[in-house]
XYZ file of C-alpha atoms in Angstrom:
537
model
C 0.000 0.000 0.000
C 0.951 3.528 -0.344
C 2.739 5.267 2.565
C 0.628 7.962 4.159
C 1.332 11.461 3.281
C 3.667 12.908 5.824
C 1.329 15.660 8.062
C 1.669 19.078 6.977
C 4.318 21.307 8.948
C 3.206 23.831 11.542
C 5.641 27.223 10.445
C 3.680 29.168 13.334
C 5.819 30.011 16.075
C 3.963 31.141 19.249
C 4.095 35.083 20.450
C 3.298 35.004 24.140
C 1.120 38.064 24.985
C 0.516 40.382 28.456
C -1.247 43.348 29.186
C -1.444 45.617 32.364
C -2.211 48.616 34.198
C -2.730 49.728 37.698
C -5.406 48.494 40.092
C -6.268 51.450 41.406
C -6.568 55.043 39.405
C -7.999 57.909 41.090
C -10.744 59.772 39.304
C -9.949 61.967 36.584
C -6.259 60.671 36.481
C -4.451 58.984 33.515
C -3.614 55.344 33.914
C -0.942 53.508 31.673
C -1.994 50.405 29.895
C 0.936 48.663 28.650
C 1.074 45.394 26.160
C 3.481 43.627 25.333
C 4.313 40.955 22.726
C 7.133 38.703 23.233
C 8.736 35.322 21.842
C 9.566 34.311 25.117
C 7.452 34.049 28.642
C 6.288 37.372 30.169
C 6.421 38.262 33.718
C 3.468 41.230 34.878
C 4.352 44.025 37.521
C 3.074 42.740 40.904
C 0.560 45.452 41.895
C -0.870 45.244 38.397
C -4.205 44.450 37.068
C -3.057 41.833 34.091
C -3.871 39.150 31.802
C -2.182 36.845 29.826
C -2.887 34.825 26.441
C -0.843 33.436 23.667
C -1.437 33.103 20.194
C 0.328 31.175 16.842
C 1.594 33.311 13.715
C 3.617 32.938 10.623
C 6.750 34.773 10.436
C 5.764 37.864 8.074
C 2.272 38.509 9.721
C 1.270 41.891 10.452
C -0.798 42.056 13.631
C -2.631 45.116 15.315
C -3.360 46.218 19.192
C -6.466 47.653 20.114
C -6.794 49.061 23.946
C -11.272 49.106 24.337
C -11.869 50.718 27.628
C -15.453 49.167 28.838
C -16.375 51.044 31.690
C -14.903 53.174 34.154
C -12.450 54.778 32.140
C -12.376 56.379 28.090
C -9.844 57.231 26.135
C -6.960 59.840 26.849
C -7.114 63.700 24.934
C -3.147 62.753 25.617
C -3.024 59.441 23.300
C -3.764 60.521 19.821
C -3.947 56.797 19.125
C -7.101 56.036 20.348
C -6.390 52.242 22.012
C -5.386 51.240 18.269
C -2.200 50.353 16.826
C -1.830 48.818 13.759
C 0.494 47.082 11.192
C 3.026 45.673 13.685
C 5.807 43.323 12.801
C 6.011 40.072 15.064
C 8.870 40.297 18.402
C 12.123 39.474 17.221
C 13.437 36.774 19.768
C 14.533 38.511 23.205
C 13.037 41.872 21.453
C 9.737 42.313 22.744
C 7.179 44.821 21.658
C 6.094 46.679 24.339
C 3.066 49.429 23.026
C 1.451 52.276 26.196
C -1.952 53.362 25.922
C -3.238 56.082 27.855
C -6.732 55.787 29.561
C -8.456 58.394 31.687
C -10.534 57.238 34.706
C -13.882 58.909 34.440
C -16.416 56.575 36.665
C -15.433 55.785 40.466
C -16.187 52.206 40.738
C -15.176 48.608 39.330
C -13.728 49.339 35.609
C -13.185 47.305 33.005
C -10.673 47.130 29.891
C -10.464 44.895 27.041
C -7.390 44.002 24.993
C -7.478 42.545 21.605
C -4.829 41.396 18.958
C -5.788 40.407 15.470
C -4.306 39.425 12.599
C -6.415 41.415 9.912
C -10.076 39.950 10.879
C -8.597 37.012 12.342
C -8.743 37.165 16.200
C -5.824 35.702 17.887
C -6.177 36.873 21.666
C -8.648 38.633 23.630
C -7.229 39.810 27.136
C -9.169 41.633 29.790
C -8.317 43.748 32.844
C -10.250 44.487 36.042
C -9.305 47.215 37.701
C -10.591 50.363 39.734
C -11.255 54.253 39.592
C -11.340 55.697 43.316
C -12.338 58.841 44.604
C -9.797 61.624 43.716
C -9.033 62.273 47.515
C -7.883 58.748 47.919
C -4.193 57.133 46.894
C -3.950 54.267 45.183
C -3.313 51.093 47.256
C -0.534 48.632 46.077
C -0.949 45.022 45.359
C -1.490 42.086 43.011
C -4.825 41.426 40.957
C -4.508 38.807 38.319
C -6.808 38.324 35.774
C -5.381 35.572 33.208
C -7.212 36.041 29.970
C -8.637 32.769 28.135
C -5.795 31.828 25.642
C -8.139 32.475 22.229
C -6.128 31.145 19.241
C -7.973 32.466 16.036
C -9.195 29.388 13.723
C -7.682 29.815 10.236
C -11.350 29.225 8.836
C -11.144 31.344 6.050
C -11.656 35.033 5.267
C -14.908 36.475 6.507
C -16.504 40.358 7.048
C -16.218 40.376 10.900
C -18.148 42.872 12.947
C -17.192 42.946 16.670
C -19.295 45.085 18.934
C -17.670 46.593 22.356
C -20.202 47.733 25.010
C -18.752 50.728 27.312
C -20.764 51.764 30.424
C -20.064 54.915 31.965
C -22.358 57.456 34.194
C -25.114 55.158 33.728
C -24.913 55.542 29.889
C -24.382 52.663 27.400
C -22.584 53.374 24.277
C -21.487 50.890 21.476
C -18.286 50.637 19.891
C -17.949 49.040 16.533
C -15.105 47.565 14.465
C -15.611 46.408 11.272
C -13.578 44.647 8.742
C -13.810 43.594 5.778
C -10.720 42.322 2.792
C -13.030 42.548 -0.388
C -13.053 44.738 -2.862
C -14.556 47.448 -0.985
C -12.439 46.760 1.881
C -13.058 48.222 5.698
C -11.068 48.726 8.481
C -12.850 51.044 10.585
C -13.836 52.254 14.121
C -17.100 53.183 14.997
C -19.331 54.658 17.972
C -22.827 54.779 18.596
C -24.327 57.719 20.406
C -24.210 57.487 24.298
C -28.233 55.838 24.971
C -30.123 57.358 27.615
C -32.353 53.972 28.486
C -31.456 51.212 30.366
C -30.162 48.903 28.007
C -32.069 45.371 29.733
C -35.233 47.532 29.053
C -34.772 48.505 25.833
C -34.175 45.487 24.498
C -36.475 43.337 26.701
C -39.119 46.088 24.322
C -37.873 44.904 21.225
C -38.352 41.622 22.134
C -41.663 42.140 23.541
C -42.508 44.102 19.673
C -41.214 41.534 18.308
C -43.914 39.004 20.025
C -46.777 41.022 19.745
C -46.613 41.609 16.480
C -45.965 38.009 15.459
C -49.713 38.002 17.734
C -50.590 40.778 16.624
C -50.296 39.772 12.975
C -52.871 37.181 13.687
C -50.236 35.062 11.728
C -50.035 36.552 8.585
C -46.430 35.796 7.883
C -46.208 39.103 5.518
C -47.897 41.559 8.224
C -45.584 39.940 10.627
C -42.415 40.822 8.085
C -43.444 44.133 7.852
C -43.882 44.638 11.362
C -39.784 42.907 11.737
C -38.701 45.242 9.154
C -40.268 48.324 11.172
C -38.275 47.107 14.336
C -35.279 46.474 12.080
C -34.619 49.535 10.292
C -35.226 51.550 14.200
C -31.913 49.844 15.476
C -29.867 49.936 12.514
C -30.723 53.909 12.418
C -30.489 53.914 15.508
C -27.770 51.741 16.739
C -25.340 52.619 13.966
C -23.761 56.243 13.589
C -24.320 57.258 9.667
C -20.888 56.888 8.398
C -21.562 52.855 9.646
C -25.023 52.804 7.695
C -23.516 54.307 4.864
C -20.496 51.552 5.193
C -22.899 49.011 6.124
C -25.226 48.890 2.821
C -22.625 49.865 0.495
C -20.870 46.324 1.341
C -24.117 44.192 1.341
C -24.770 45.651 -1.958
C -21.758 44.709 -3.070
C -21.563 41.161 -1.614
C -19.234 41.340 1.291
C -21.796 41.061 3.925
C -22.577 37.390 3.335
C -21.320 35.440 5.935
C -20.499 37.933 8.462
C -18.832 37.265 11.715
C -20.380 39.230 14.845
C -17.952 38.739 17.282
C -18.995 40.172 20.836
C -19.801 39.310 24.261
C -22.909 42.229 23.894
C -25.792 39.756 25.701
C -28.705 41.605 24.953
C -29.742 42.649 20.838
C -30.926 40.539 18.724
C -28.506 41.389 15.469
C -30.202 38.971 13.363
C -33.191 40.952 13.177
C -31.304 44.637 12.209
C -33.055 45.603 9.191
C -29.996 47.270 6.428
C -31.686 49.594 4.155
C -30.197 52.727 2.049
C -29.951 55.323 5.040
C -30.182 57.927 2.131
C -33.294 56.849 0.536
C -36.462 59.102 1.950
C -38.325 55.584 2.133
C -37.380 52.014 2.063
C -35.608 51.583 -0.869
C -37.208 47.388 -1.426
C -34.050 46.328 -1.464
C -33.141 45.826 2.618
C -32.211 42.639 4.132
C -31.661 41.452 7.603
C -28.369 40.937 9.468
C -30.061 37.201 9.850
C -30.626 36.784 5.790
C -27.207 37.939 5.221
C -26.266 34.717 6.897
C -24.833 36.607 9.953
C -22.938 34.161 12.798
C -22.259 35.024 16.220
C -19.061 34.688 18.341
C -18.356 34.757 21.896
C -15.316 36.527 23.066
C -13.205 33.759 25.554
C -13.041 30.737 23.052
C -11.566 29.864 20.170
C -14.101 28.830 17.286
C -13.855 25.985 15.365
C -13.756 25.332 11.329
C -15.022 21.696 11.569
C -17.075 19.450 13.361
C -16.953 15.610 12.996
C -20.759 13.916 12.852
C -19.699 9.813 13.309
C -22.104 7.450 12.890
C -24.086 6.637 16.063
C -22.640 9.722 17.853
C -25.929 12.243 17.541
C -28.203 12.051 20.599
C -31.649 14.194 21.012
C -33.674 15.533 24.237
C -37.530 16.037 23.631
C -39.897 15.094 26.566
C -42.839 13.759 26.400
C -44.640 16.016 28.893
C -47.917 14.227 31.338
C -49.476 17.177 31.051
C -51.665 17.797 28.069
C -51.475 21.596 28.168
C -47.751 21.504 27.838
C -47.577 18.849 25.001
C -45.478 19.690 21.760
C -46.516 17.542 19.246
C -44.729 18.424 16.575
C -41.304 17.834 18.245
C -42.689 14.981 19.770
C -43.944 13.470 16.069
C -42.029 15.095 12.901
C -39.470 16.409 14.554
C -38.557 13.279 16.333
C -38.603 11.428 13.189
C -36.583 13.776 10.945
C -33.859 12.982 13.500
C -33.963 9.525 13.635
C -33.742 9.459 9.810
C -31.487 12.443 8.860
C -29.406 11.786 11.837
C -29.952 8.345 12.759
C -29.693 10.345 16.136
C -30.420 7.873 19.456
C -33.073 9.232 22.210
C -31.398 10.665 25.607
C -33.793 9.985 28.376
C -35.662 13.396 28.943
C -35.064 13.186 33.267
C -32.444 15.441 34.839
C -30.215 12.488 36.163
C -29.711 11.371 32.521
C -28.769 14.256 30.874
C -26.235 15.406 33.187
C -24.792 11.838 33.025
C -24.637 12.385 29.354
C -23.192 15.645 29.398
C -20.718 14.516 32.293
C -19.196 12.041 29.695
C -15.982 13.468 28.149
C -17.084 13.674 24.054
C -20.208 11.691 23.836
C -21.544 13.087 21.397
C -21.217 15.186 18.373
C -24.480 16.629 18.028
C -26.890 17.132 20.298
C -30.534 18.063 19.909
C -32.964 19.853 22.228
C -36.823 20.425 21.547
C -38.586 21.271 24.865
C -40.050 24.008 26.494
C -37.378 27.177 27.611
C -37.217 30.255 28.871
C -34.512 32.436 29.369
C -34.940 35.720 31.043
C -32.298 38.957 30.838
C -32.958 39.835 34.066
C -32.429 36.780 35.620
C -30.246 35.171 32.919
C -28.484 32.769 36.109
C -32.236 31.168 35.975
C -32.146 30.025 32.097
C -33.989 26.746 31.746
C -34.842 23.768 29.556
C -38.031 22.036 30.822
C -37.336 17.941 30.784
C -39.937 15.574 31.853
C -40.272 15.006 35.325
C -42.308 12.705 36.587
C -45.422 12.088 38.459
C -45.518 10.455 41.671
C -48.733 9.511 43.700
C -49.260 11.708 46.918
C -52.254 11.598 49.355
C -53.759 14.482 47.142
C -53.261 12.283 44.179
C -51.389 12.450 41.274
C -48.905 15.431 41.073
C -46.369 16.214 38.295
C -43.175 16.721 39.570
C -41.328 19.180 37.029
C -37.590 18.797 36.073
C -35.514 21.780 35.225
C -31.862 22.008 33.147
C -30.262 25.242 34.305
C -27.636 26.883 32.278
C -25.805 27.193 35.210
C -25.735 23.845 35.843
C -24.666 22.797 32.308
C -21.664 24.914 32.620
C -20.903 23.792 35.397
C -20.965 19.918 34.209
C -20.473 20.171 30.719
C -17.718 18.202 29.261
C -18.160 18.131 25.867
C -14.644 18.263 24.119
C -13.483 15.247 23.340
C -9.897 13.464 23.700
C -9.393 14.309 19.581
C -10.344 17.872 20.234
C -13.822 17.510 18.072
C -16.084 20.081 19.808
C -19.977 19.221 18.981
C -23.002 20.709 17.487
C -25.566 21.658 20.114
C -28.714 22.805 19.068
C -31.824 23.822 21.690
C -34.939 24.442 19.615
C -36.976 26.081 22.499
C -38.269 29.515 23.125
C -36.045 32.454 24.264
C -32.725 29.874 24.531
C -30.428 31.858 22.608
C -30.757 35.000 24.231
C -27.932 35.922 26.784
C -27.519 38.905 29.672
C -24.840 39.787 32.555
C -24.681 37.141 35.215
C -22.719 37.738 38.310
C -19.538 37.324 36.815
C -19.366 38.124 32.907
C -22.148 36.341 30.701
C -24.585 33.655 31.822
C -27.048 31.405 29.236
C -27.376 28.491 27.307
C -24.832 29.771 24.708
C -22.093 30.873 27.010
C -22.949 27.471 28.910
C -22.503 25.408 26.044
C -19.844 27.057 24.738
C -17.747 27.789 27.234
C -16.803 30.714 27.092
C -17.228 32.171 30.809
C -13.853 34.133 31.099
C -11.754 32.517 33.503
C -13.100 29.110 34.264
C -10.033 27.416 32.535
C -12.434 26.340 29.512
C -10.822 28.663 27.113
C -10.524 26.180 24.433
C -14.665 25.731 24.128
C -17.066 23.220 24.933
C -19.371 23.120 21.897
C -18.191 24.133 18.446
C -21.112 25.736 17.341
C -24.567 26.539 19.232
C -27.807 27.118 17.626
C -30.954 28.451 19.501
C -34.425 31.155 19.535
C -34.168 34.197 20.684
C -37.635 34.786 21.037
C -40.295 32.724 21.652
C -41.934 30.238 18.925
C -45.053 27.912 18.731
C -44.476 24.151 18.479
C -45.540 23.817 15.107
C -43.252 25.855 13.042
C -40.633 25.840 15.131
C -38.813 22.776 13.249
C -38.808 23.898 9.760
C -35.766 26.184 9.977
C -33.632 23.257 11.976
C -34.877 21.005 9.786
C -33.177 22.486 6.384
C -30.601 23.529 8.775
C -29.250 20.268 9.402
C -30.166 18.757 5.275
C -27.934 21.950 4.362
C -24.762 20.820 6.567
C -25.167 17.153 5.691
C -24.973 18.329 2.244
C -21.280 19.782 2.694
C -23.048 23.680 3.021
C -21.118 25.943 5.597
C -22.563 27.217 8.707
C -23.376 30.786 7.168
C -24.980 28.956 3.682
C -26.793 26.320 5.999
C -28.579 29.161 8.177
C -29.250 31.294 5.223
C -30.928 28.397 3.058
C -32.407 27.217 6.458
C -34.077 30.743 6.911
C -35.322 31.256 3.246
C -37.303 28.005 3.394
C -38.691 28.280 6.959
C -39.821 32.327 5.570
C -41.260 31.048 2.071
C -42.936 28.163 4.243
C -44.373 31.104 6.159
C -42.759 30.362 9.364
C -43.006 33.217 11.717
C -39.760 31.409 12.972
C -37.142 32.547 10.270
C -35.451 35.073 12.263
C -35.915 33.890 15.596
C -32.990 31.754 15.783
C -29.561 32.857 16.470
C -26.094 30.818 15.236
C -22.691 30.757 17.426
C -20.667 29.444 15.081
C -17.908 30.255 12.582
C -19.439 31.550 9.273
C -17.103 28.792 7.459
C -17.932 25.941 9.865
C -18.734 22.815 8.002
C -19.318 19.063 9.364
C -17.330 16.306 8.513
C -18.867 13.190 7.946
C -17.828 9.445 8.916
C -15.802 7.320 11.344
C-alpha cells in the first residue's frame, strides 16, 4: 500500500502576549496600559491588574493592538492613538514589543478594559483587565490582581466580514463601539461609535423583544404583516444603533456582496442582530431592497473561546432531548412526532432519556456526542439570565392528594458547570436547543450567563478557554411548536450536504420564511461563518 502522506508542517511560532495597568486610578487621572508581545514568557508588575494569552503566527504577519476601555475609564485627549495600533511586525526573539496606551478614569467604581490582537479579521487573543477608579481624595493602594485572559487562538477558517461590537458603560450611559472589517473589494477597516443611549439597556431590548412578540400576535399570523412589522423594528436599530458613516459603510458592502457570511464577534448579551433591518440610510423611504443581518447569513461569536472550522458527525454519535410532557397543556406535538422522526432518519440520532439524572450523566461524559438536539419548552430571562432553563420531563408520583407532576428543570448554570463536551481528539460538537427564548444571553454575576455561554464555554476565567461546543444554535424569542422545526430542519439537510454554517442558516431561513414560518429570524447561530461538518468514522 501507499505510505501515508507525511502531516503538513506547523511554520507558526507562538508570540506570548501580556497586558497591564494599575489596580487602582484615582478619578480623573491617567492610567498607563501597557502590552506587550514577546517570543519568550512574560512576567506582569506585581501590583498590576493583568492578563495573559498566547497566540500562533507565521513569520511575516502583520498584527494590530487595540486598547477598548469598557467602563470606568475612556480614552486619553493625551493618546492621539485612540487604544489602536496597527500594522506591527512580530517580536524578534529577546526583542519584545512593548506598546502604552493612555486611559483616563472617568467613573469611580469597578472598571473594566479589554485588549485585543488580530491578525487582519482574524482574532488571535482577547485579554481583559479588572481594575478600579477611586475617589480623587484617595491614593492608590498597592498590590497584586490577576486576571489571566482565556488563551483564544484564532481558527484559520477562512476570510470572513467580521463585525465585533464593544459595550462601554459609563455614568449610567451605554454606548457601542464598533469595528468592522472587511478584505473585499470594498475593503473596511474602521472604528465606529454609537451615540451614548439614555435607556437602560435590559429595558430597551427586553421592548424589542416584547414588539417583536406582539406583532408576530398581533399579525394574527399573517407571515407578511408579521415581516413588515420585523422590518419596522429592524430599520429603528440599525438607524439607531449605527452612527451614519456605519449605515452608509454598512449597505454599500451588502450591496456589493461582502456582507454574506459575516462574523459578529462580541460578548454584547442583549440585541438581537439577526433581526437589524440594512436599508439605504439615504433613501427618503425604504428603498425594497433591505435585508436582515439574519438573511445575510450573519454568525455570532463569543469573546473567551476559540471557534472551530469543523465538526466531525460519526455514525451513532448524535443524541436528542424532547420530553414527552404528562401534562396535556404543555404537550409539543410536533417535536414529539415530525421532529422526532426527521432525526432519527437524517441523523440516525439515538433518544437521551428526557429526566435530569440522565442528561447530566450524558453531558458529564468526556465527548459523547457530536451533536446534540434539544426540543422542549425554555425560557430564558435577561434579568435573571443565572435562571435560564430547559423544561425535561419530570415525573409524576402519587401523593395523598393524588397524582402530582413533579417538574424537572436544566439550568444553564448547571450545564456549565458539568459540561464536558470536548473530546480526547479535540472535536467540539453541534448543540442545538430548539426552544423559546434559549439563545438569548444577559450579565450574570460574573461576565455572561445562558445556554450559549454554557454550552460554549466561554465564561472568562473558568479554565475552559478552548470551548465546549463548536457551534450553538438556539431562539431568541419565543416560537409555537408547530413551526418551530422547519428552519432546523433544512438547517441540518444543508450541513449534511457539505453547506457551511453561514450557507446552511441562510438556506435554512429562506425556506422556513417562504414556508411562512413566523420562525425565520428567531434563531440565532454561534458558530464560525465557514464551519462545516465532517462526515464518517
Amino acid at each position: 500500500p501507499a505510505a501515508a502522506a507525511p502531516a503538513p508542517v506547523d511554520t507558526r511560532t507562538e508570540v506570548f502576549a501580556a497586558a497591564e495597568m494599575p489596580r487602582e486610578t484615582s478619578l480623573g487621572k491617567d492610567a498607563m496600559v501597557t502590552v506587550t508581545l514577546s517570543a519568550e514568557q512574560i512576567e506582569v508588575a506585581l501590583g498590576a491588574a493583568s492578563a495573559k494569552g498566547r497566540f500562533k503566527a507565521r513569520k511575516g504577519d502583520r498584527i494590530s493592538v487595540q486598547v477598548v476601555p469598557r467602563s470606568g475609564f475612556d480614552y486619553s485627549s493625551a493618546d492621539p492613538t485612540e487604544g489602536l495600533a496597527q500594522d506591527l511586525e512580530l517580536p524578534r526573539p529577546h526583542e519584545p514589543l512593548i506598546l502604552d496606551f493612555m486611559l483616563t478614569a472617568v467613573e469611580e467604581g469597578p472598571a473594566e478594559v479589554s485588549v485585543a490582537v488580530r491578525k487582519g479579521a482574524q482574532r488571535l487573543v482577547m485579554m481583559t483587565l479588572h481594575a478600579q477608579v477611586i475617589s480623587s481624595h484617595l491614593t492608590p493602594a498597592r498590590g497584586a490582581v490577576a486576571s489571566d485572559a482565556p488563551v483564544v487562538e484564532g481558527a484559520e477558517c477562512g476570510v470572513c466580514t467580521t463585525l465585533e461590537i464593544f459595550d462601554r458603560r459609563n455614568a449610567g450611559q451605554l454606548q457601542y463601539e464598533f469595528v468592522l472589517r472587511s478584505v473585499g473589494p470594498g475593503g473596511v477597516n474602521d472604528r465606529f461609535r454609537s451615540a451614548p443611549m439614555q435607556v437602560d439597556a435590559q429595558a430597551y431590548v427586553e421592548a424589542r423583544y416584547k414588539e417583536i412578540e406582539d406583532a408576530w400576535l398581533g399579525s394574527q399570523r399573517a407571515v407578511d404583516i408579521f415581516n413588515q412589522r420585523l422590518q419596522d423594528i429592524g430599520g429603528r436599530m440599525f438607524r439607531g444603533l449605527f452612527p451614519p458613516k456605519m449605515q452608509e459603510t454598512l449597505w454599500r458592502l451588502a450591496q456589493a456582496g461582502e456582507l454574506d457570511s459575516i462574523l459578529v464577534h462580541s460578548d454584547e448579551p442583549f440585541l438581537p442582530w439577526e433581526v437589524v433591518f440594512l436599508d439605504d440610510p439615504d433613501a427618503p423611504a425604504a428603498s425594497g431592497h433591505g435585508q436582515f443581518f439574519g438573511e445575510l447569513g450573519l454568525c455570532r461569536w463569543l469573546f473567551g473561546a476559540a471557534p472551530v472550522c469543523e465538526i466531525a458527525v460519526r455514525p451513532g454519535r448524535s443524541r436528542y432531548v424532547i420530553p414527552h410532557y404528562p401534562d396535556p397543556q404543555w404537550t409539543l406535538a410536533n417535536a414529539e412526532g415530525a421532529e422526532q422522526d426527521m432525526l432519527r432518519t437524517v441523523l440516525g440520532a439515538k433518544a437521551v432519556k428526557p429526566m435530569h439524572a440522565e442528561v447530566l450523566n450524558l453531558l458529564r461524559k468526556k465527548g459523547s456526542f457530536d451533536i446534540l438536539h434539544f426540543a422542549c419548552h425554555g425560557q430564558a430571562d435577561a434579568q435573571q439570565i443565572d435562571s435560564a432553563a430547559l423544561m425535561l420531563e419530570g415525573q409524576v408520583v402519587q401523593t395523598a392528594r393524588g397524582a402530582q407532576w413533579n417538574k424537572e428543570l436544566l439550568l444553564a448554570s448547571t450545564v456549565e458547570q458539568v459540561a464536558d463536551l470536548r473530546g480526547m481528539d479535540g472535536n467540539r460538537p453541534l448543540v442545538i436547543v430548539n426552544a423559546c427564548q434559549t439563545g438569548r444571553l444577559g450579565y450574570s454575576l460574573t461576565g455572561l450567563g445562558g445556554f450559549a455561554t454554557a454550552f460554549l464555554g466561554t465564561r472568562e476565567g473558568t479554565g475552559d478557554s478552548r470551548g465546549k461546543a463548536g457551534a450553538f444554535v438556539g431562539a431568541l424569542w419565543s416560537v409555537g411548536d408547530d413551526p418551530a422545526s422547519g428552519f432546523v430542519a433544512e438547517l441540518y439537510a444543508q450541513l449534511l450536504a457539505g453547506k457551511t454554517m453561514s450557507q446552511a442558516a441562510r438556506a435554512a431561513r429562506k425556506a422556513a420564511a417562504q414556508a411562512g414560518e413566523g420562525t425565520w429570524l428567531a434563531y440565532t447561530v454561534y458558530a464560525h461563518p465557514h464551519l462545516k461538518l465532517r462526515l464518517g468514522g
